[in-house]
Coordinates of C-alpha atoms and ligand atoms in Angstrom, one line a residue:
M18 CA 15.5 3.7 26.3
R19 CA 17.6 6.7 25.3
E20 CA 18.4 6.3 21.6
V21 CA 15.7 5.5 19.1
V22 CA 16.4 5.3 15.4
I23 CA 13.5 5.2 12.9
V24 CA 14.3 3.9 9.4
G25 CA 11.8 5.1 6.9
A26 CA 10.6 8.6 7.3
S27 CA 7.1 8.4 5.8
L28 CA 3.7 8.0 7.3
A29 CA 4.3 5.0 9.7
G30 CA 7.8 6.2 10.7
T31 CA 6.9 9.8 11.5
R32 CA 3.6 8.9 13.2
T33 CA 5.6 6.5 15.5
A34 CA 8.1 9.4 16.2
E35 CA 5.1 11.6 17.2
A36 CA 3.6 8.9 19.3
L37 CA 6.9 8.4 21.1
R38 CA 7.2 12.0 22.0
R39 CA 3.5 12.2 23.0
A40 CA 4.1 9.3 25.3
G41 CA 6.9 11.2 27.0
Y42 CA 10.0 9.7 25.4
D43 CA 12.8 12.3 25.9
G44 CA 15.8 10.5 24.5
T45 CA 17.4 11.1 21.1
L46 CA 15.4 10.4 18.0
T47 CA 16.9 9.9 14.6
L48 CA 14.8 9.5 11.4
V49 CA 16.4 8.1 8.3
G50 CA 14.5 8.5 5.0
R51 CA 15.6 7.6 1.5
E52 CA 13.4 10.2 -0.1
P53 CA 14.7 13.7 -0.2
H54 CA 11.3 15.2 0.6
P55 CA 9.5 15.8 3.9
P56 CA 7.0 13.0 4.7
Y57 CA 4.1 13.2 2.3
D58 CA 0.8 11.4 1.6
R59 CA 0.7 8.8 -1.1
P60 CA -3.0 8.1 -1.6
P61 CA -3.6 11.3 -3.6
L62 CA -0.9 10.2 -6.1
T63 CA -3.5 8.1 -8.0
K64 CA -6.4 10.4 -7.2
A65 CA -6.5 14.2 -7.0
A66 CA -2.8 14.8 -7.6
L67 CA -2.8 12.7 -10.8
V68 CA -5.8 14.7 -12.0
R69 CA -4.6 18.2 -11.1
G70 CA -0.8 17.7 -11.2
P71 CA 1.1 16.9 -8.0
E72 CA 2.3 19.7 -5.7
L73 CA 4.5 18.6 -2.9
E74 CA 3.4 21.3 -0.5
S75 CA -0.2 20.1 -0.6
L76 CA 0.8 16.5 0.0
V77 CA 3.1 17.0 3.0
L78 CA 1.8 15.2 6.1
P79 CA 0.9 17.7 8.8
S80 CA 2.4 17.3 12.2
T81 CA 1.4 18.8 15.5
V82 CA 4.3 17.5 17.5
D83 CA 7.7 19.0 17.9
L84 CA 9.8 15.9 17.2
D85 CA 13.2 17.4 18.2
A86 CA 14.8 14.8 16.0
R87 CA 17.8 14.5 13.8
W88 CA 16.6 14.0 10.2
I89 CA 18.8 12.2 7.7
T90 CA 17.0 12.4 4.4
G91 CA 18.1 11.3 0.9
H92 CA 20.0 8.5 2.5
W93 CA 19.2 4.9 3.5
A94 CA 20.0 2.1 5.8
T95 CA 22.1 -0.6 4.1
D96 CA 22.4 -3.2 6.9
L97 CA 21.5 -4.0 10.4
D98 CA 23.5 -5.6 13.2
L99 CA 21.3 -6.7 16.1
T100 CA 24.2 -8.2 18.1
D101 CA 25.9 -4.9 18.4
R102 CA 22.7 -2.8 18.0
H103 CA 23.7 -0.6 15.2
L104 CA 22.8 0.0 11.6
R105 CA 24.8 1.3 8.8
L106 CA 23.9 4.0 6.2
D107 CA 24.9 4.3 2.5
T108 CA 27.2 7.1 3.6
G109 CA 29.1 4.6 5.8
E110 CA 27.8 6.2 9.0
R111 CA 27.0 3.9 11.9
L112 CA 24.0 4.6 14.0
R113 CA 23.7 3.1 17.4
F114 CA 20.3 2.4 18.9
D115 CA 18.6 0.9 21.8
G116 CA 15.2 1.2 20.2
L117 CA 14.7 0.6 16.5
V118 CA 11.6 1.3 14.4
I119 CA 11.5 -0.4 11.0
A120 CA 9.2 1.7 8.8
T121 CA 10.7 1.2 5.3
G122 CA 7.4 0.5 3.6
A123 CA 7.3 -1.1 0.2
S124 CA 8.2 -0.3 -3.4
A125 CA 6.2 -0.9 -6.6
R126 CA 6.7 -4.3 -8.0
R127 CA 8.5 -3.6 -11.3
L128 CA 7.7 -4.8 -14.8
R129 CA 10.9 -5.1 -16.6
P130 CA 10.7 -6.8 -19.9
S131 CA 13.9 -6.0 -21.8
G132 CA 14.1 -2.8 -23.7
V133 CA 10.9 -1.1 -22.4
G134 CA 12.1 0.1 -19.0
P135 CA 11.6 3.8 -19.5
L136 CA 8.3 3.3 -21.3
V137 CA 6.6 1.7 -18.2
H138 CA 5.3 3.9 -15.4
H139 CA 5.0 2.6 -11.9
I140 CA 3.4 4.6 -9.1
R141 CA 4.7 4.8 -5.6
T142 CA 6.5 8.1 -5.2
F143 CA 5.9 11.8 -5.8
E144 CA 8.3 11.6 -8.8
D145 CA 6.3 8.7 -10.3
C146 CA 3.2 10.8 -10.1
V147 CA 4.9 13.8 -11.7
Q148 CA 6.1 11.6 -14.6
L149 CA 2.7 9.8 -15.1
H150 CA 0.8 13.1 -15.0
Q151 CA 3.1 14.5 -17.7
A152 CA 2.7 11.3 -19.8
L153 CA -1.0 11.7 -19.7
A154 CA -0.9 15.4 -20.7
A155 CA -1.2 14.9 -24.5
P156 CA -4.8 14.3 -25.5
D157 CA -6.5 11.1 -26.7
Q158 CA -3.7 8.6 -26.0
K159 CA -3.9 4.9 -25.8
V160 CA -3.2 3.9 -22.2
L161 CA -2.5 0.4 -21.1
V162 CA -2.8 -0.3 -17.4
I163 CA -1.5 -3.6 -16.2
G164 CA -3.1 -4.7 -13.0
A165 CA -6.6 -3.9 -11.8
G166 CA -5.9 -3.7 -8.1
L167 CA -6.6 -0.5 -6.1
L168 CA -3.9 1.6 -7.9
G169 CA -4.5 0.3 -11.4
S170 CA -8.2 0.8 -11.1
E171 CA -7.7 4.4 -9.9
V172 CA -5.2 5.2 -12.7
A173 CA -7.7 3.7 -15.3
S174 CA -10.4 5.9 -13.8
V175 CA -8.3 9.1 -13.9
A176 CA -7.0 8.3 -17.5
V177 CA -10.4 7.6 -19.0
A178 CA -11.8 10.8 -17.3
R179 CA -9.0 12.7 -19.0
G180 CA -10.3 11.5 -22.4
H181 CA -7.8 8.7 -23.0
R182 CA -8.6 5.3 -24.5
V183 CA -7.8 2.9 -21.6
T184 CA -7.2 -0.8 -21.6
L185 CA -7.1 -2.3 -18.1
V186 CA -5.6 -5.8 -18.0
E187 CA -6.1 -8.0 -15.0
A188 CA -4.7 -11.6 -14.5
T189 CA -7.5 -12.6 -12.1
E190 CA -11.2 -12.8 -12.9
G191 CA -12.0 -9.2 -11.8
P192 CA -10.7 -5.8 -10.6
M193 CA -9.8 -5.6 -6.9
L194 CA -10.9 -9.2 -6.5
G195 CA -8.5 -10.0 -3.7
A196 CA -9.6 -6.9 -1.8
L197 CA -13.4 -6.9 -2.2
G198 CA -14.5 -10.4 -3.2
P199 CA -16.2 -11.6 -6.5
E200 CA -19.6 -9.8 -6.3
I201 CA -18.2 -6.3 -5.6
S202 CA -15.4 -6.9 -8.0
A203 CA -18.0 -7.7 -10.7
Y204 CA -19.8 -4.5 -9.7
C205 CA -16.5 -2.5 -10.2
A206 CA -15.9 -4.3 -13.6
R207 CA -19.3 -2.9 -14.7
L208 CA -18.3 0.6 -13.5
H209 CA -15.1 0.5 -15.6
R210 CA -16.9 -0.8 -18.7
A211 CA -19.8 1.7 -18.4
R212 CA -17.2 4.5 -18.3
G213 CA -15.5 3.2 -21.5
V214 CA -12.5 1.3 -20.0
E215 CA -11.7 -1.8 -22.0
L216 CA -11.3 -4.2 -19.1
R217 CA -9.7 -7.5 -19.9
T218 CA -9.8 -10.0 -17.0
S219 CA -8.1 -13.4 -16.8
T220 CA -5.6 -11.8 -19.1
V221 CA -1.8 -11.6 -18.8
V222 CA 0.9 -9.7 -20.6
L223 CA 3.2 -12.1 -22.4
S224 CA 5.6 -9.5 -23.7
L225 CA 6.0 -5.8 -24.0
S226 CA 8.3 -4.2 -26.5
P227 CA 9.2 -0.7 -27.7
E228 CA 8.0 -1.6 -31.2
T229 CA 6.5 1.5 -32.9
W230 CA 3.4 0.9 -34.9
R231 CA 1.3 3.8 -36.3
G232 CA 3.0 6.2 -33.8
K233 CA 2.3 4.1 -30.7
K234 CA 5.3 3.6 -28.5
A235 CA 4.8 0.1 -27.1
T236 CA 3.3 -3.1 -28.2
A237 CA 2.1 -5.6 -25.6
V238 CA 1.2 -9.2 -26.4
L239 CA -1.7 -10.2 -24.3
E240 CA -3.2 -13.6 -23.6
D241 CA -6.7 -14.4 -22.4
R242 CA -6.0 -17.3 -20.0
S243 CA -9.6 -18.7 -20.3
S244 CA -9.8 -18.8 -24.1
G245 CA -6.1 -19.0 -24.9
D246 CA -6.5 -16.1 -27.4
R247 CA -3.5 -13.9 -28.0
W248 CA -3.4 -10.5 -29.5
A249 CA -1.2 -7.4 -29.7
A250 CA -2.2 -4.2 -28.0
R251 CA -0.5 -0.9 -28.8
A252 CA -0.1 1.9 -26.3
D253 CA 1.3 5.4 -25.9
V254 CA 1.5 5.1 -22.1
V255 CA 2.0 1.9 -20.1
V256 CA 1.3 1.8 -16.4
A257 CA 2.3 -1.3 -14.4
A258 CA 0.3 -1.6 -11.1
L259 CA 1.4 -5.0 -10.0
G260 CA 1.4 -4.6 -6.2
T261 CA 4.3 -4.0 -4.0
V262 CA 7.5 -5.6 -2.6
P263 CA 8.3 -4.9 1.0
E264 CA 11.6 -2.9 1.5
T265 CA 13.5 -5.4 3.5
G266 CA 16.8 -5.8 1.5
W267 CA 18.8 -4.0 4.2
L268 CA 17.6 -6.6 6.8
R269 CA 18.8 -9.6 4.8
E270 CA 21.7 -10.4 7.1
S271 CA 20.0 -9.2 10.3
G272 CA 18.6 -12.5 11.5
L273 CA 15.0 -11.1 11.5
D274 CA 12.2 -13.0 9.7
S275 CA 11.8 -10.5 6.9
D276 CA 10.6 -12.7 4.0
G277 CA 7.6 -11.0 2.6
G278 CA 7.7 -8.3 5.2
V279 CA 9.1 -8.1 8.8
R280 CA 7.1 -10.6 10.8
T281 CA 6.0 -9.3 14.2
D282 CA 4.0 -10.4 17.2
G283 CA 0.8 -8.6 18.2
S284 CA 2.8 -5.8 20.0
L285 CA 4.6 -5.2 16.6
T286 CA 7.9 -6.5 18.1
A287 CA 10.0 -7.9 15.3
L288 CA 10.6 -11.7 15.3
D289 CA 13.8 -13.4 14.4
R290 CA 14.1 -16.4 12.1
Y291 CA 13.2 -18.7 15.0
G292 CA 10.1 -16.8 15.8
V293 CA 11.6 -15.2 19.0
P294 CA 10.7 -11.5 19.6
V295 CA 13.7 -9.1 19.5
A296 CA 13.2 -6.7 22.3
G297 CA 13.4 -3.0 21.4
V298 CA 12.9 -3.6 17.7
V299 CA 9.4 -2.9 16.2
A300 CA 8.1 -2.9 12.6
V301 CA 5.2 -0.6 11.5
G302 CA 3.3 0.2 8.3
D303 CA 3.5 -1.5 5.0
V304 CA 6.6 -3.4 5.8
A305 CA 5.2 -5.1 8.9
R306 CA 3.7 -8.6 8.6
A307 CA 1.7 -8.5 11.8
P308 CA -0.9 -11.1 13.1
Q309 CA -4.3 -10.3 11.8
P310 CA -7.0 -11.2 14.3
L311 CA -9.7 -11.3 11.6
V312 CA -8.0 -14.3 10.0
G313 CA -7.1 -16.2 13.1
G314 CA -3.9 -14.4 13.8
I315 CA -2.1 -15.2 10.5
A316 CA 0.6 -12.7 9.9
R317 CA 0.1 -10.6 6.8
R318 CA 0.9 -7.2 5.5
V319 CA -2.0 -4.8 5.4
E320 CA -1.1 -1.9 3.0
H321 CA -3.5 0.7 4.1
W322 CA -3.0 4.2 5.2
T323 CA -5.0 3.6 8.4
A324 CA -2.9 0.6 9.3
A325 CA 0.3 2.5 8.9
A326 CA -1.0 5.4 11.0
G327 CA -2.6 3.1 13.6
H328 CA 0.6 1.0 14.2
A329 CA 2.3 4.1 15.6
E330 CA 0.7 4.1 19.1
I331 CA 1.1 0.4 19.5
A332 CA 4.8 0.5 18.5
A333 CA 5.6 3.5 20.7
A334 CA 3.9 1.8 23.7
T335 CA 5.8 -1.4 23.0
L336 CA 9.2 0.4 22.9
L337 CA 8.4 2.3 26.0
G338 CA 7.2 -0.8 27.8
S339 CA 3.8 0.9 28.5
A340 CA 0.7 -1.3 29.1
A341 CA -1.4 0.8 26.7
A342 CA -0.3 -1.0 23.6
G343 CA -3.8 -1.9 22.6
S344 CA -4.8 -3.9 19.6
A345 CA -4.1 -3.4 15.9
P346 CA -6.6 -1.2 14.1
V347 CA -9.3 -2.8 12.0
P348 CA -8.0 -2.4 8.4
S349 CA -9.9 0.1 6.3
F350 CA -9.4 1.9 3.0
G351 CA -11.2 4.1 0.6
T352 CA -11.0 4.7 -3.1
E353 CA -12.7 6.9 -5.7
Q354 CA -13.3 5.4 -9.1
H355 CA -15.4 6.9 -11.9
G356 CA -16.9 9.3 -9.4
F357 CA -18.0 6.6 -7.0
E358 CA -16.8 6.4 -3.4
I359 CA -15.9 2.9 -2.4
R360 CA -14.9 2.2 1.2
A361 CA -14.0 -1.0 2.9
V362 CA -13.5 -2.1 6.5
G363 CA -11.9 -5.3 7.7
L364 CA -10.6 -7.8 5.2
P365 CA -13.5 -8.3 2.8
G366 CA -11.3 -10.2 0.4
V367 CA -10.9 -13.2 2.6
G368 CA -14.6 -13.8 2.9
D369 CA -16.5 -16.5 1.2
A370 CA -20.0 -14.9 0.9
T371 CA -21.4 -11.4 0.2
T372 CA -24.7 -10.1 1.4
V373 CA -26.0 -6.7 0.4
V374 CA -27.5 -5.4 3.6
D375 CA -28.4 -1.8 2.7
G376 CA -29.3 -0.2 -0.6
T377 CA -28.8 -1.8 -4.1
L378 CA -26.0 -2.2 -6.5
E379 CA -28.3 -0.8 -9.3
D380 CA -28.7 2.5 -7.3
H381 CA -24.9 2.7 -6.8
R382 CA -25.5 3.2 -3.1
F383 CA -25.1 0.2 -0.9
V384 CA -23.4 -1.6 1.9
A385 CA -22.4 -5.3 1.5
K386 CA -21.0 -7.4 4.3
R387 CA -18.5 -10.2 3.7
T388 CA -18.5 -13.3 5.9
L389 CA -16.2 -16.2 6.2
R390 CA -17.9 -19.4 7.3
G391 CA -20.7 -17.2 8.6
R392 CA -18.4 -14.8 10.6
L393 CA -18.1 -11.2 9.6
V394 CA -14.7 -10.4 8.2
G395 CA -15.4 -7.1 6.3
A396 CA -17.8 -4.8 4.7
V397 CA -17.8 -2.6 1.6
A398 CA -19.8 0.5 1.0
V399 CA -20.4 2.4 -2.3
N400 CA -21.5 6.0 -1.8
H401 CA -22.7 5.1 1.7
T402 CA -19.7 5.4 4.1
A403 CA -22.0 6.0 7.1
G404 CA -23.5 2.6 6.5
L405 CA -20.2 0.9 7.5
T406 CA -20.4 2.1 11.1
P407 CA -22.1 -0.9 12.7
Y408 CA -19.8 -3.3 10.8
R409 CA -16.7 -1.5 11.8
A410 CA -17.9 -1.6 15.4
E411 CA -18.5 -5.4 15.2
L412 CA -15.0 -5.9 13.7
E413 CA -13.5 -3.8 16.4
R414 CA -15.2 -6.0 19.0
Q415 CA -13.9 -9.1 17.3
T416 CA -10.3 -7.9 17.1
A417 CA -10.3 -6.6 20.7
R418 CA -11.3 -9.9 22.2
T419 CA -9.1 -12.1 20.1
P420 CA -5.9 -13.1 22.0
E421 CA -3.8 -12.7 18.9
A422 CA -4.6 -9.0 18.9
T423 CA -2.8 -8.5 22.2
P424 CA 0.9 -8.0 22.8
G425 CA 2.6 -11.3 22.9
G426 CA -0.1 -12.8 20.6
K427 CA 0.9 -14.9 17.6
Ligands
FAD158 C1 -0.3 5.7 -5.2 C2 -0.8 5.1 -3.9 C3 -2.1 5.3 -3.6 C4 -2.6 4.7 -2.3 N1 -3.9 4.9 -2.0 C5 -4.3 4.4 -0.8 C6 -5.7 4.5 -0.5 O1 -6.5 5.0 -1.2 N2 -6.1 4.1 0.8 C7 -5.2 3.5 1.6 O2 -5.6 3.0 2.7 N3 -3.9 3.3 1.3 C8 -3.4 3.8 0.1 N4 -2.1 3.6 -0.3 C9 -1.2 2.9 0.7 C10 -0.6 3.9 1.7 O3 -0.1 5.1 1.1 C11 0.5 3.1 2.5 O4 -0.2 2.1 3.2 C12 1.3 4.0 3.4 O5 2.0 5.0 2.6 C13 2.3 3.2 4.1 O6 3.2 4.0 4.8 P1 4.6 3.5 5.3 O7 5.2 4.6 6.1 O8 4.5 2.2 6.0 O9 5.4 3.2 4.0 P2 5.9 4.1 2.8 O10 4.9 5.2 2.6 O11 6.2 3.3 1.7 O12 7.2 4.8 3.4 C14 8.4 4.1 3.6 C15 9.6 5.1 3.4 O13 10.8 4.4 3.8 C16 11.8 4.7 2.8 N5 12.8 3.7 2.8 C17 12.7 2.5 2.2 N6 13.8 1.8 2.4 C18 14.6 2.6 3.2 C19 15.9 2.4 3.7 N7 16.6 1.2 3.6 N8 16.4 3.4 4.5 C20 15.7 4.5 4.7 N9 14.5 4.8 4.2 C21 14.0 3.8 3.4 C22 11.0 4.9 1.5 O14 11.7 5.7 0.6 C23 9.7 5.6 2.0 O15 9.9 7.0 2.1 C24 -1.7 4.1 -1.5 C25 -0.3 4.0 -1.8 C26 0.1 4.5 -3.0 C27 1.5 4.3 -3.4

């Protein structure tokens, strides 16, 4: 392999570049990134950077490897031709490759009711964070956060701590329900309410308009799905945190299976529409729909920092044909909400039972394990990260011995 092109120059892309060089790859390396910035860290965008105000220098991802790469930033790949092994950029330039790393991540799912576009904040990029931080600068505003997943919950937590009146609207029965399961979601709901967030679960936004009323800039019509009640909520700032959409538009004509993310096998080799691995093409990070050993090898995207970083070694080993590809990292993520540190390993959301194994919810220091038909699939800790260690180890044992975790797996 002499020419590797990496599309997407953020966490997963640059970590894969580093892993390739560390593994001895000495051919050409080209990184294409749509953002004009050096690669930076996204998790602080809804945490410290949103509190203090984002500064790019402090977010830039550190690197210890001299990549000796060509960087093409501020430009993007528009289409991919796998027959002739080249891709095209928005500038018209053709880039030939014999190894391709697809690391284009995801973008925020947009809420676009007519007429309110500029009113609604989404949060994925540095610029999004700058704008939201500015919008939250005036005191005592009414903030409507739509979506109580990880990002919406964090934004609500920051906004209420800054003295704003926050309404957090969630379509399911609880915040972060899909990630943590019902019992810990209910715990998070209590945290929000105790800190003064008006949390509305099972509630959807029917419409959002730039109607001005008593100085408020937007009016949302909300509906409680369980009671059928409808009411109007006014807001100065609206934040839509509706999850993400994988950045696969440029792959539409490529023949790869890219619906809902680029489907890969256990070695992160991309699969075509017939499920056949395409040699020399790997997908990493948020865009990759890789088999998850914890759920029987079903392919799904895991949008966690550790997954994006952890894919790098596997993808590099796969491209270089080395045997050391190993197995996908056990998913894990952390969040801070209302001053409480919440950490999760595995896929707690897919479980069907919760058992508190250490501490108590009342003391705000506990570890709860999540099982699916009696088998451990994840664990969650609040203010007790060290308590996760045995569960992480057990999940690592499970994923290491599952055939789907190995290259060539489902
Ligand atoms: C606000 C926020 C908070 C988060 N908090 C946490 C957290 O607490 N814990 C956690 O585990 N995870 C968190 N995450 C998720 C974590 O940041 C992601 O999992 C990680 O950034 C994924 O990295 P990636 O490189 O795969 O994708 P991305 O970071 O999305 O990078 C993809 C890059 O590819 C570029 N690109 C897209 N299309 C093209 C194209 N056609 N051509 C060229 N370039 C292209 C994009 O512009 C982008 O720069 C958070 C994410 C956000 C947005």
